[in-house]
Protein backbone atom coordinates (compact mmCIF):
# COMPACT_ATOMS: atom_id res chain seq x y z
CA UNK A 1 0.00 0.00 0.00
CA UNK A 2 1.41 3.40 -1.01
CA UNK A 3 2.25 5.77 1.81
CA UNK A 4 0.33 9.00 2.20
CA UNK A 5 2.26 12.12 1.23
CA UNK A 6 2.16 15.44 3.04
CA UNK A 7 3.68 18.87 2.41
CA UNK A 8 4.38 20.64 5.70
CA UNK A 9 4.86 24.41 5.33
CA UNK A 10 6.69 25.85 8.34
CA UNK A 11 6.11 29.42 9.47
CA UNK A 12 8.31 31.80 11.45
CA UNK A 13 7.44 30.22 14.82
CA UNK A 14 8.98 26.92 13.70
CA UNK A 15 12.35 28.56 12.93
CA UNK A 16 13.00 31.56 15.16
CA UNK A 17 14.77 34.72 14.00
CA UNK A 18 18.51 34.59 14.68
CA UNK A 19 21.01 31.72 14.68
CA UNK A 20 20.64 30.61 18.34
CA UNK A 21 16.83 30.91 18.17
CA UNK A 22 16.76 28.90 14.97
CA UNK A 23 18.86 26.09 16.42
CA UNK A 24 16.56 25.80 19.44
CA UNK A 25 13.34 26.12 17.43
CA UNK A 26 14.37 23.52 14.86
CA UNK A 27 14.96 20.93 17.61
CA UNK A 28 11.30 21.17 18.57
CA UNK A 29 10.09 21.35 14.98
CA UNK A 30 12.08 18.22 14.09
CA UNK A 31 10.18 16.25 16.75
CA UNK A 32 6.84 17.16 15.15
CA UNK A 33 8.05 16.22 11.65
CA UNK A 34 9.55 12.97 12.97
CA UNK A 35 6.17 12.06 14.50
CA UNK A 36 4.61 12.15 11.02
CA UNK A 37 7.44 10.12 9.50
CA UNK A 38 7.18 7.55 12.30
CA UNK A 39 3.45 7.29 11.59
CA UNK A 40 4.15 6.35 7.98
CA UNK A 41 3.88 9.65 6.11
CA UNK A 42 6.16 10.71 3.28
CA UNK A 43 7.10 14.28 4.17
CA UNK A 44 8.17 17.25 2.07
CA UNK A 45 9.09 20.33 4.12
CA UNK A 46 8.80 23.94 2.97
CA UNK A 47 9.88 26.79 5.26
CA UNK A 48 9.62 30.54 5.56
CA UNK A 49 12.72 32.75 5.54
CA UNK A 50 11.58 36.35 6.11
CA UNK A 51 13.88 37.29 9.04
CA UNK A 52 16.76 35.25 7.67
CA UNK A 53 16.75 36.60 4.12
CA UNK A 54 16.47 40.15 5.49
CA UNK A 55 19.47 39.54 7.74
CA UNK A 56 21.52 38.16 4.85
CA UNK A 57 20.51 41.00 2.54
CA UNK A 58 21.50 43.58 5.16
CA UNK A 59 24.80 41.84 5.96
CA UNK A 60 25.84 41.58 2.31
CA UNK A 61 24.94 45.19 1.60
CA UNK A 62 26.79 46.45 4.69
CA UNK A 63 29.85 44.39 3.80
CA UNK A 64 29.96 45.77 0.26
CA UNK A 65 29.57 49.33 1.56
CA UNK A 66 32.54 48.99 3.88
CA UNK A 67 34.89 46.83 1.78
CA UNK A 68 36.08 48.06 -1.58
CA UNK A 69 35.89 45.56 -4.43
CA UNK A 70 32.85 43.71 -3.07
CA UNK A 71 29.31 44.09 -4.37
CA UNK A 72 25.91 43.78 -2.76
CA UNK A 73 24.15 40.44 -3.27
CA UNK A 74 20.91 40.44 -5.29
CA UNK A 75 17.73 39.15 -3.65
CA UNK A 76 17.88 35.86 -5.56
CA UNK A 77 21.34 35.12 -4.14
CA UNK A 78 20.23 36.08 -0.63
CA UNK A 79 17.28 33.70 -1.01
CA UNK A 80 19.64 30.91 -2.04
CA UNK A 81 21.85 31.58 0.99
CA UNK A 82 18.85 31.44 3.32
CA UNK A 83 17.73 28.12 1.82
CA UNK A 84 21.18 26.71 2.48
CA UNK A 85 21.57 27.65 6.10
CA UNK A 86 17.97 27.01 7.18
CA UNK A 87 17.98 23.71 5.29
CA UNK A 88 21.26 22.77 6.97
CA UNK A 89 19.71 23.12 10.43
CA UNK A 90 16.43 21.44 9.43
CA UNK A 91 17.94 18.40 7.75
CA UNK A 92 20.37 17.82 10.62
CA UNK A 93 17.63 18.32 13.22
CA UNK A 94 15.27 15.90 11.49
CA UNK A 95 18.03 13.35 10.87
CA UNK A 96 19.11 13.40 14.53
CA UNK A 97 15.54 13.03 15.79
CA UNK A 98 14.90 10.09 13.45
CA UNK A 99 18.11 8.34 14.50
CA UNK A 100 17.14 8.71 18.17
CA UNK A 101 13.98 6.80 17.28
CA UNK A 102 15.85 4.09 15.36
CA UNK A 103 14.63 5.36 11.96
CA UNK A 104 17.23 5.44 9.20
CA UNK A 105 16.11 7.70 6.37
CA UNK A 106 18.11 10.23 4.35
CA UNK A 107 17.09 13.89 4.71
CA UNK A 108 18.08 16.26 1.91
CA UNK A 109 17.80 19.96 1.21
CA UNK A 110 17.19 20.80 -2.45
CA UNK A 111 18.27 24.28 -3.51
CA UNK A 112 15.08 25.18 -5.32
CA UNK A 113 14.44 27.73 -8.06
CA UNK A 114 10.88 28.81 -8.80
CA UNK A 115 9.94 30.44 -12.08
CA UNK A 116 7.81 33.57 -12.07
CA UNK A 117 6.07 35.48 -14.85
CA UNK A 118 8.05 38.59 -15.91
CA UNK A 119 4.73 40.31 -16.56
CA UNK A 120 3.30 39.52 -13.12
CA UNK A 121 1.55 42.70 -11.98
CA UNK A 122 3.38 42.59 -8.63
CA UNK A 123 6.55 43.76 -10.40
CA UNK A 124 4.78 47.09 -10.87
CA UNK A 125 3.55 47.21 -7.29
CA UNK A 126 6.22 45.90 -4.87
CA UNK A 127 5.06 45.45 -1.28
CA UNK A 128 7.47 43.11 0.55
CA UNK A 129 9.85 44.94 2.92
CA UNK A 130 13.41 43.61 3.18
CA UNK A 131 16.64 44.65 4.87
CA UNK A 132 17.51 47.33 7.40
CA UNK A 133 16.10 50.83 7.81
CA UNK A 134 17.93 53.49 5.80
CA UNK A 135 18.49 57.24 5.90
CA UNK A 136 16.92 59.42 3.23
CA UNK A 137 20.29 59.67 1.46
CA UNK A 138 20.70 55.89 1.40
CA UNK A 139 17.14 55.51 0.14
CA UNK A 140 17.87 57.98 -2.68
CA UNK A 141 20.90 55.89 -3.63
CA UNK A 142 18.74 52.75 -3.76
CA UNK A 143 16.21 54.47 -5.99
CA UNK A 144 19.01 55.65 -8.26
CA UNK A 145 19.86 51.96 -8.80
CA UNK A 146 16.26 51.32 -9.90
CA UNK A 147 15.14 49.77 -6.61
CA UNK A 148 11.97 50.67 -4.72
CA UNK A 149 11.86 52.05 -1.18
CA UNK A 150 9.11 53.00 1.24
CA UNK A 151 9.07 55.22 4.30
CA UNK A 152 8.27 53.59 7.64
CA UNK A 153 7.08 56.26 10.03
CA UNK A 154 9.54 56.96 12.80
CA UNK A 155 12.09 54.43 11.57
CA UNK A 156 13.37 55.62 8.20
CA UNK A 157 13.18 54.07 4.76
CA UNK A 158 13.22 50.42 3.77
CA UNK A 159 13.63 48.61 0.50
CA UNK A 160 10.54 46.88 -0.92
CA UNK A 161 10.48 44.13 -3.54
CA UNK A 162 7.83 42.37 -5.60
CA UNK A 163 5.99 39.20 -4.60
CA UNK A 164 5.07 37.46 -7.89
CA UNK A 165 3.07 34.24 -7.96
CA UNK A 166 4.99 30.99 -8.56
CA UNK A 167 4.59 29.50 -12.04
CA UNK A 168 6.78 26.38 -11.99
CA UNK A 169 9.27 24.63 -9.69
CA UNK A 170 12.49 24.01 -11.63
CA UNK A 171 13.80 21.13 -9.51
CA UNK A 172 10.45 19.38 -9.01
CA UNK A 173 11.62 16.18 -10.75
CA UNK A 174 14.48 15.83 -8.26
CA UNK A 175 12.13 16.48 -5.34
CA UNK A 176 9.65 13.93 -6.66
CA UNK A 177 12.40 11.31 -7.17
CA UNK A 178 13.59 11.68 -3.56
CA UNK A 179 10.06 11.33 -2.21
CA UNK A 180 9.42 8.32 -4.45
CA UNK A 181 12.50 6.77 -2.82
CA UNK A 182 10.82 7.36 0.58
CA UNK A 183 13.30 10.05 1.61
CA UNK A 184 12.57 13.34 3.41
CA UNK A 185 13.00 16.52 1.39
CA UNK A 186 13.42 20.15 2.45
CA UNK A 187 12.70 22.31 -0.60
CA UNK A 188 11.23 25.58 -1.91
CA UNK A 189 12.59 27.37 1.16
CA UNK A 190 11.33 30.93 1.53
CA UNK A 191 9.08 30.42 -1.47
CA UNK A 192 11.99 29.35 -3.66
CA UNK A 193 14.66 31.36 -5.45
CA UNK A 194 12.67 33.55 -7.88
CA UNK A 195 13.92 33.20 -11.45
CA UNK A 196 12.88 34.36 -14.90
CA UNK A 197 13.29 32.09 -17.92
CA UNK A 198 15.36 33.71 -20.66
CA UNK A 199 15.99 31.17 -23.43
CA UNK A 200 18.17 28.45 -21.94
CA UNK A 201 19.08 30.63 -18.97
CA UNK A 202 17.42 31.30 -15.64
CA UNK A 203 17.92 34.85 -14.36
CA UNK A 204 17.38 35.71 -10.71
CA UNK A 205 14.51 38.12 -10.09
CA UNK A 206 14.53 40.94 -7.54
CA UNK A 207 11.57 39.53 -5.67
CA UNK A 208 10.36 37.17 -2.96
CA UNK A 209 7.71 34.50 -3.48
CA UNK A 210 4.96 33.82 -0.96
CA UNK A 211 5.94 30.60 0.81
CA UNK A 212 2.35 29.41 1.20
CA UNK A 213 1.60 29.72 -2.53
CA UNK A 214 4.65 27.71 -3.54
CA UNK A 215 3.76 25.10 -0.91
CA UNK A 216 0.42 24.64 -2.63
CA UNK A 217 2.12 24.40 -6.01
CA UNK A 218 4.60 21.82 -4.71
CA UNK A 219 1.78 19.78 -3.16
CA UNK A 220 0.04 19.70 -6.55
CA UNK A 221 3.21 18.80 -8.44
CA UNK A 222 4.12 15.86 -6.17
CA UNK A 223 0.49 14.68 -5.90
CA UNK A 224 0.36 15.05 -2.12
CA UNK A 225 -2.61 13.88 -0.11
CA UNK A 226 -2.43 16.70 2.43
CA UNK A 227 -1.13 20.26 2.46
CA UNK A 228 -0.47 21.39 6.03
CA UNK A 229 0.29 25.07 6.55
CA UNK A 230 1.68 25.73 10.03
CA UNK A 231 1.32 29.27 11.33
CA UNK A 232 0.99 31.26 14.57
CA UNK A 233 -2.75 30.65 15.11
CA UNK A 234 -4.52 27.42 15.97
CA UNK A 235 -7.39 27.90 13.52
CA UNK A 236 -8.65 30.12 10.74
CA UNK A 237 -11.21 32.59 12.07
CA UNK A 238 -13.88 34.79 10.61
CA UNK A 239 -13.81 38.39 11.88
CA UNK A 240 -10.26 37.78 13.10
CA UNK A 241 -9.04 40.23 15.74
CA UNK A 242 -12.54 41.38 16.75
CA UNK A 243 -14.86 40.43 19.63
CA UNK A 244 -16.99 38.62 17.03
CA UNK A 245 -14.15 36.31 15.96
CA UNK A 246 -15.43 32.85 15.00
CA UNK A 247 -12.89 30.01 14.74
CA UNK A 248 -13.54 27.53 11.94
CA UNK A 249 -12.86 23.81 12.35
CA UNK A 250 -13.88 23.03 8.78
CA UNK A 251 -14.41 24.80 5.47
CA UNK A 252 -15.46 23.57 2.07
CA UNK A 253 -13.70 24.99 -0.97
CA UNK A 254 -16.87 26.92 -1.84
CA UNK A 255 -17.02 28.43 1.65
CA UNK A 256 -13.32 29.34 1.58
CA UNK A 257 -13.75 31.09 -1.76
CA UNK A 258 -16.82 32.94 -0.51
CA UNK A 259 -15.09 34.12 2.67
CA UNK A 260 -12.09 35.24 0.61
CA UNK A 261 -14.32 37.38 -1.62
CA UNK A 262 -15.86 38.93 1.49
CA UNK A 263 -12.39 40.08 2.58
CA UNK A 264 -12.35 37.87 5.69
CA UNK A 265 -8.68 36.99 5.34
CA UNK A 266 -5.70 39.35 5.53
CA UNK A 267 -4.04 39.90 2.16
CA UNK A 268 -0.52 39.34 3.49
CA UNK A 269 -1.33 36.82 6.21
CA UNK A 270 -4.20 34.32 6.00
CA UNK A 271 -5.38 34.90 2.41
CA UNK A 272 -2.34 33.27 0.70
CA UNK A 273 -2.76 30.24 2.96
CA UNK A 274 -6.41 29.84 2.02
CA UNK A 275 -5.74 30.48 -1.68
CA UNK A 276 -2.94 27.88 -1.73
CA UNK A 277 -5.20 25.36 0.00
CA UNK A 278 -8.09 25.90 -2.42
CA UNK A 279 -5.86 25.70 -5.49
CA UNK A 280 -4.31 22.44 -4.25
CA UNK A 281 -7.64 20.79 -3.45
CA UNK A 282 -9.25 21.77 -6.76
CA UNK A 283 -6.36 20.23 -8.71
CA UNK A 284 -7.09 16.63 -7.65
CA UNK A 285 -9.48 14.26 -5.87
CA UNK A 286 -9.40 13.15 -2.26
CA UNK A 287 -7.14 15.98 -1.12
CA UNK A 288 -7.37 18.12 1.99
CA UNK A 289 -5.56 21.12 3.44
CA UNK A 290 -5.02 21.98 7.08
CA UNK A 291 -4.14 25.36 8.57
CA UNK A 292 -3.04 25.26 12.20
CA UNK A 293 -0.16 25.83 14.62
CA UNK A 294 2.92 23.64 14.99
CA UNK A 295 1.75 22.52 18.43
CA UNK A 296 -1.51 21.20 16.96
CA UNK A 297 -0.06 19.58 13.84
CA UNK A 298 -0.52 15.96 14.90
CA UNK A 299 -3.97 16.38 16.43
CA UNK A 300 -5.15 18.37 13.39
CA UNK A 301 -4.45 15.44 11.07
CA UNK A 302 -6.98 13.50 13.15
CA UNK A 303 -9.53 16.31 12.83
CA UNK A 304 -9.20 17.29 16.51
CA UNK A 305 -7.64 20.74 15.95
CA UNK A 306 -6.91 23.32 13.29
CA UNK A 307 -8.98 24.20 10.25
CA UNK A 308 -9.48 21.51 7.62
CA UNK A 309 -10.43 22.52 4.08
CA UNK A 310 -11.94 19.91 1.77
CA UNK A 311 -13.89 19.79 -1.47
XYZ file of C-alpha atoms in Angstrom:
311
model
C 0.000 0.000 0.000
C 1.407 3.399 -1.007
C 2.252 5.766 1.810
C 0.335 8.997 2.205
C 2.260 12.117 1.234
C 2.164 15.445 3.042
C 3.676 18.869 2.410
C 4.381 20.642 5.699
C 4.861 24.411 5.329
C 6.692 25.854 8.338
C 6.112 29.423 9.472
C 8.305 31.797 11.449
C 7.438 30.216 14.816
C 8.983 26.922 13.703
C 12.348 28.558 12.928
C 13.005 31.558 15.158
C 14.768 34.717 14.004
C 18.509 34.594 14.685
C 21.005 31.723 14.680
C 20.643 30.612 18.341
C 16.826 30.910 18.169
C 16.765 28.896 14.966
C 18.861 26.093 16.417
C 16.557 25.795 19.440
C 13.337 26.121 17.429
C 14.368 23.521 14.861
C 14.962 20.932 17.609
C 11.297 21.169 18.572
C 10.091 21.350 14.976
C 12.077 18.220 14.086
C 10.182 16.255 16.751
C 6.835 17.155 15.152
C 8.052 16.222 11.655
C 9.547 12.968 12.973
C 6.173 12.059 14.499
C 4.610 12.148 11.021
C 7.437 10.116 9.498
C 7.181 7.554 12.297
C 3.447 7.290 11.593
C 4.149 6.349 7.983
C 3.884 9.650 6.107
C 6.164 10.712 3.280
C 7.102 14.284 4.173
C 8.166 17.254 2.070
C 9.089 20.329 4.119
C 8.799 23.944 2.965
C 9.881 26.786 5.260
C 9.625 30.544 5.561
C 12.723 32.754 5.537
C 11.575 36.353 6.114
C 13.883 37.294 9.037
C 16.761 35.251 7.674
C 16.753 36.604 4.116
C 16.465 40.145 5.494
C 19.473 39.544 7.742
C 21.521 38.156 4.846
C 20.510 40.998 2.536
C 21.499 43.582 5.156
C 24.797 41.841 5.960
C 25.843 41.582 2.313
C 24.939 45.194 1.604
C 26.786 46.446 4.686
C 29.852 44.390 3.800
C 29.962 45.770 0.263
C 29.575 49.329 1.558
C 32.543 48.995 3.878
C 34.891 46.832 1.782
C 36.084 48.057 -1.580
C 35.890 45.561 -4.425
C 32.846 43.706 -3.073
C 29.311 44.093 -4.372
C 25.908 43.778 -2.763
C 24.148 40.440 -3.267
C 20.907 40.439 -5.292
C 17.729 39.147 -3.654
C 17.876 35.857 -5.564
C 21.337 35.124 -4.143
C 20.231 36.083 -0.626
C 17.284 33.702 -1.007
C 19.643 30.906 -2.043
C 21.853 31.576 0.987
C 18.852 31.442 3.317
C 17.734 28.120 1.823
C 21.179 26.707 2.477
C 21.570 27.647 6.102
C 17.975 27.014 7.178
C 17.983 23.707 5.293
C 21.258 22.768 6.973
C 19.707 23.120 10.433
C 16.432 21.437 9.433
C 17.944 18.403 7.749
C 20.367 17.817 10.617
C 17.632 18.324 13.222
C 15.270 15.901 11.487
C 18.032 13.350 10.875
C 19.112 13.404 14.535
C 15.543 13.031 15.794
C 14.899 10.090 13.454
C 18.109 8.344 14.505
C 17.140 8.711 18.172
C 13.980 6.795 17.277
C 15.848 4.091 15.361
C 14.631 5.362 11.962
C 17.225 5.438 9.202
C 16.112 7.696 6.372
C 18.111 10.232 4.355
C 17.086 13.886 4.710
C 18.083 16.258 1.912
C 17.795 19.960 1.205
C 17.193 20.797 -2.446
C 18.273 24.277 -3.507
C 15.076 25.184 -5.319
C 14.443 27.727 -8.060
C 10.884 28.810 -8.801
C 9.937 30.440 -12.083
C 7.806 33.569 -12.073
C 6.065 35.478 -14.854
C 8.051 38.587 -15.909
C 4.726 40.309 -16.556
C 3.297 39.522 -13.119
C 1.551 42.699 -11.978
C 3.381 42.590 -8.631
C 6.551 43.759 -10.403
C 4.785 47.091 -10.873
C 3.553 47.206 -7.289
C 6.221 45.902 -4.874
C 5.063 45.451 -1.279
C 7.470 43.110 0.553
C 9.848 44.942 2.922
C 13.411 43.614 3.177
C 16.639 44.655 4.869
C 17.512 47.329 7.398
C 16.105 50.830 7.805
C 17.934 53.488 5.801
C 18.489 57.235 5.902
C 16.920 59.422 3.227
C 20.287 59.667 1.458
C 20.700 55.891 1.396
C 17.138 55.513 0.145
C 17.866 57.983 -2.676
C 20.900 55.888 -3.635
C 18.737 52.751 -3.757
C 16.206 54.472 -5.985
C 19.014 55.651 -8.260
C 19.857 51.957 -8.802
C 16.263 51.319 -9.903
C 15.137 49.770 -6.611
C 11.966 50.668 -4.722
C 11.860 52.052 -1.177
C 9.114 53.001 1.236
C 9.067 55.215 4.303
C 8.269 53.587 7.636
C 7.076 56.262 10.026
C 9.542 56.964 12.797
C 12.087 54.433 11.569
C 13.366 55.624 8.199
C 13.179 54.067 4.760
C 13.223 50.415 3.772
C 13.629 48.610 0.497
C 10.544 46.875 -0.925
C 10.485 44.127 -3.537
C 7.832 42.374 -5.600
C 5.990 39.200 -4.595
C 5.068 37.458 -7.891
C 3.070 34.239 -7.960
C 4.985 30.994 -8.559
C 4.588 29.496 -12.038
C 6.783 26.375 -11.986
C 9.266 24.629 -9.690
C 12.489 24.014 -11.628
C 13.803 21.126 -9.505
C 10.452 19.383 -9.015
C 11.621 16.185 -10.751
C 14.485 15.827 -8.263
C 12.130 16.483 -5.335
C 9.650 13.927 -6.659
C 12.396 11.312 -7.166
C 13.590 11.680 -3.561
C 10.061 11.327 -2.212
C 9.415 8.321 -4.446
C 12.503 6.770 -2.818
C 10.821 7.360 0.585
C 13.297 10.050 1.612
C 12.574 13.337 3.414
C 13.001 16.517 1.390
C 13.415 20.147 2.447
C 12.705 22.310 -0.599
C 11.225 25.579 -1.910
C 12.594 27.374 1.162
C 11.333 30.926 1.531
C 9.083 30.415 -1.470
C 11.993 29.345 -3.659
C 14.659 31.358 -5.452
C 12.665 33.545 -7.877
C 13.915 33.197 -11.446
C 12.884 34.362 -14.904
C 13.290 32.088 -17.924
C 15.363 33.707 -20.662
C 15.994 31.171 -23.429
C 18.169 28.449 -21.943
C 19.082 30.632 -18.968
C 17.420 31.304 -15.637
C 17.919 34.848 -14.358
C 17.382 35.706 -10.707
C 14.513 38.123 -10.087
C 14.531 40.940 -7.536
C 11.566 39.526 -5.666
C 10.360 37.167 -2.965
C 7.708 34.497 -3.477
C 4.963 33.820 -0.963
C 5.941 30.596 0.807
C 2.352 29.408 1.195
C 1.596 29.723 -2.525
C 4.650 27.710 -3.542
C 3.763 25.095 -0.908
C 0.417 24.640 -2.633
C 2.116 24.398 -6.012
C 4.596 21.818 -4.709
C 1.775 19.782 -3.156
C 0.037 19.704 -6.551
C 3.210 18.798 -8.439
C 4.125 15.856 -6.173
C 0.491 14.682 -5.898
C 0.358 15.047 -2.120
C -2.614 13.880 -0.105
C -2.432 16.701 2.431
C -1.131 20.263 2.456
C -0.473 21.394 6.032
C 0.293 25.075 6.555
C 1.679 25.735 10.029
C 1.324 29.268 11.330
C 0.987 31.265 14.569
C -2.748 30.654 15.109
C -4.521 27.423 15.969
C -7.386 27.901 13.515
C -8.645 30.124 10.739
C -11.212 32.594 12.068
C -13.883 34.793 10.609
C -13.805 38.390 11.880
C -10.256 37.779 13.104
C -9.041 40.235 15.742
C -12.535 41.375 16.749
C -14.862 40.433 19.633
C -16.993 38.620 17.026
C -14.153 36.305 15.964
C -15.434 32.849 15.005
C -12.886 30.007 14.739
C -13.545 27.525 11.937
C -12.855 23.813 12.352
C -13.880 23.032 8.778
C -14.414 24.800 5.472
C -15.462 23.566 2.070
C -13.704 24.985 -0.970
C -16.866 26.921 -1.836
C -17.024 28.425 1.654
C -13.319 29.335 1.577
C -13.748 31.088 -1.764
C -16.818 32.938 -0.509
C -15.093 34.122 2.674
C -12.094 35.245 0.610
C -14.319 37.381 -1.622
C -15.858 38.935 1.487
C -12.387 40.078 2.581
C -12.351 37.874 5.686
C -8.679 36.992 5.341
C -5.701 39.349 5.534
C -4.038 39.900 2.155
C -0.524 39.342 3.487
C -1.334 36.821 6.215
C -4.201 34.319 5.996
C -5.380 34.897 2.410
C -2.336 33.271 0.697
C -2.756 30.238 2.956
C -6.409 29.837 2.022
C -5.736 30.484 -1.684
C -2.936 27.884 -1.729
C -5.196 25.365 -0.003
C -8.091 25.902 -2.418
C -5.864 25.696 -5.492
C -4.311 22.440 -4.253
C -7.637 20.788 -3.448
C -9.249 21.767 -6.757
C -6.364 20.228 -8.714
C -7.089 16.634 -7.648
C -9.475 14.263 -5.867
C -9.405 13.151 -2.260
C -7.143 15.981 -1.123
C -7.374 18.119 1.994
C -5.564 21.116 3.438
C -5.022 21.984 7.084
C -4.136 25.361 8.571
C -3.036 25.259 12.198
C -0.165 25.830 14.621
C 2.916 23.644 14.987
C 1.749 22.517 18.434
C -1.514 21.195 16.963
C -0.055 19.581 13.836
C -0.519 15.964 14.899
C -3.974 16.384 16.432
C -5.146 18.366 13.394
C -4.446 15.440 11.070
C -6.981 13.504 13.151
C -9.526 16.311 12.834
C -9.198 17.291 16.513
C -7.643 20.736 15.949
C -6.906 23.321 13.291
C -8.983 24.202 10.252
C -9.484 21.507 7.617
C -10.434 22.519 4.079
C -11.941 19.906 1.769
C -13.886 19.785 -1.470
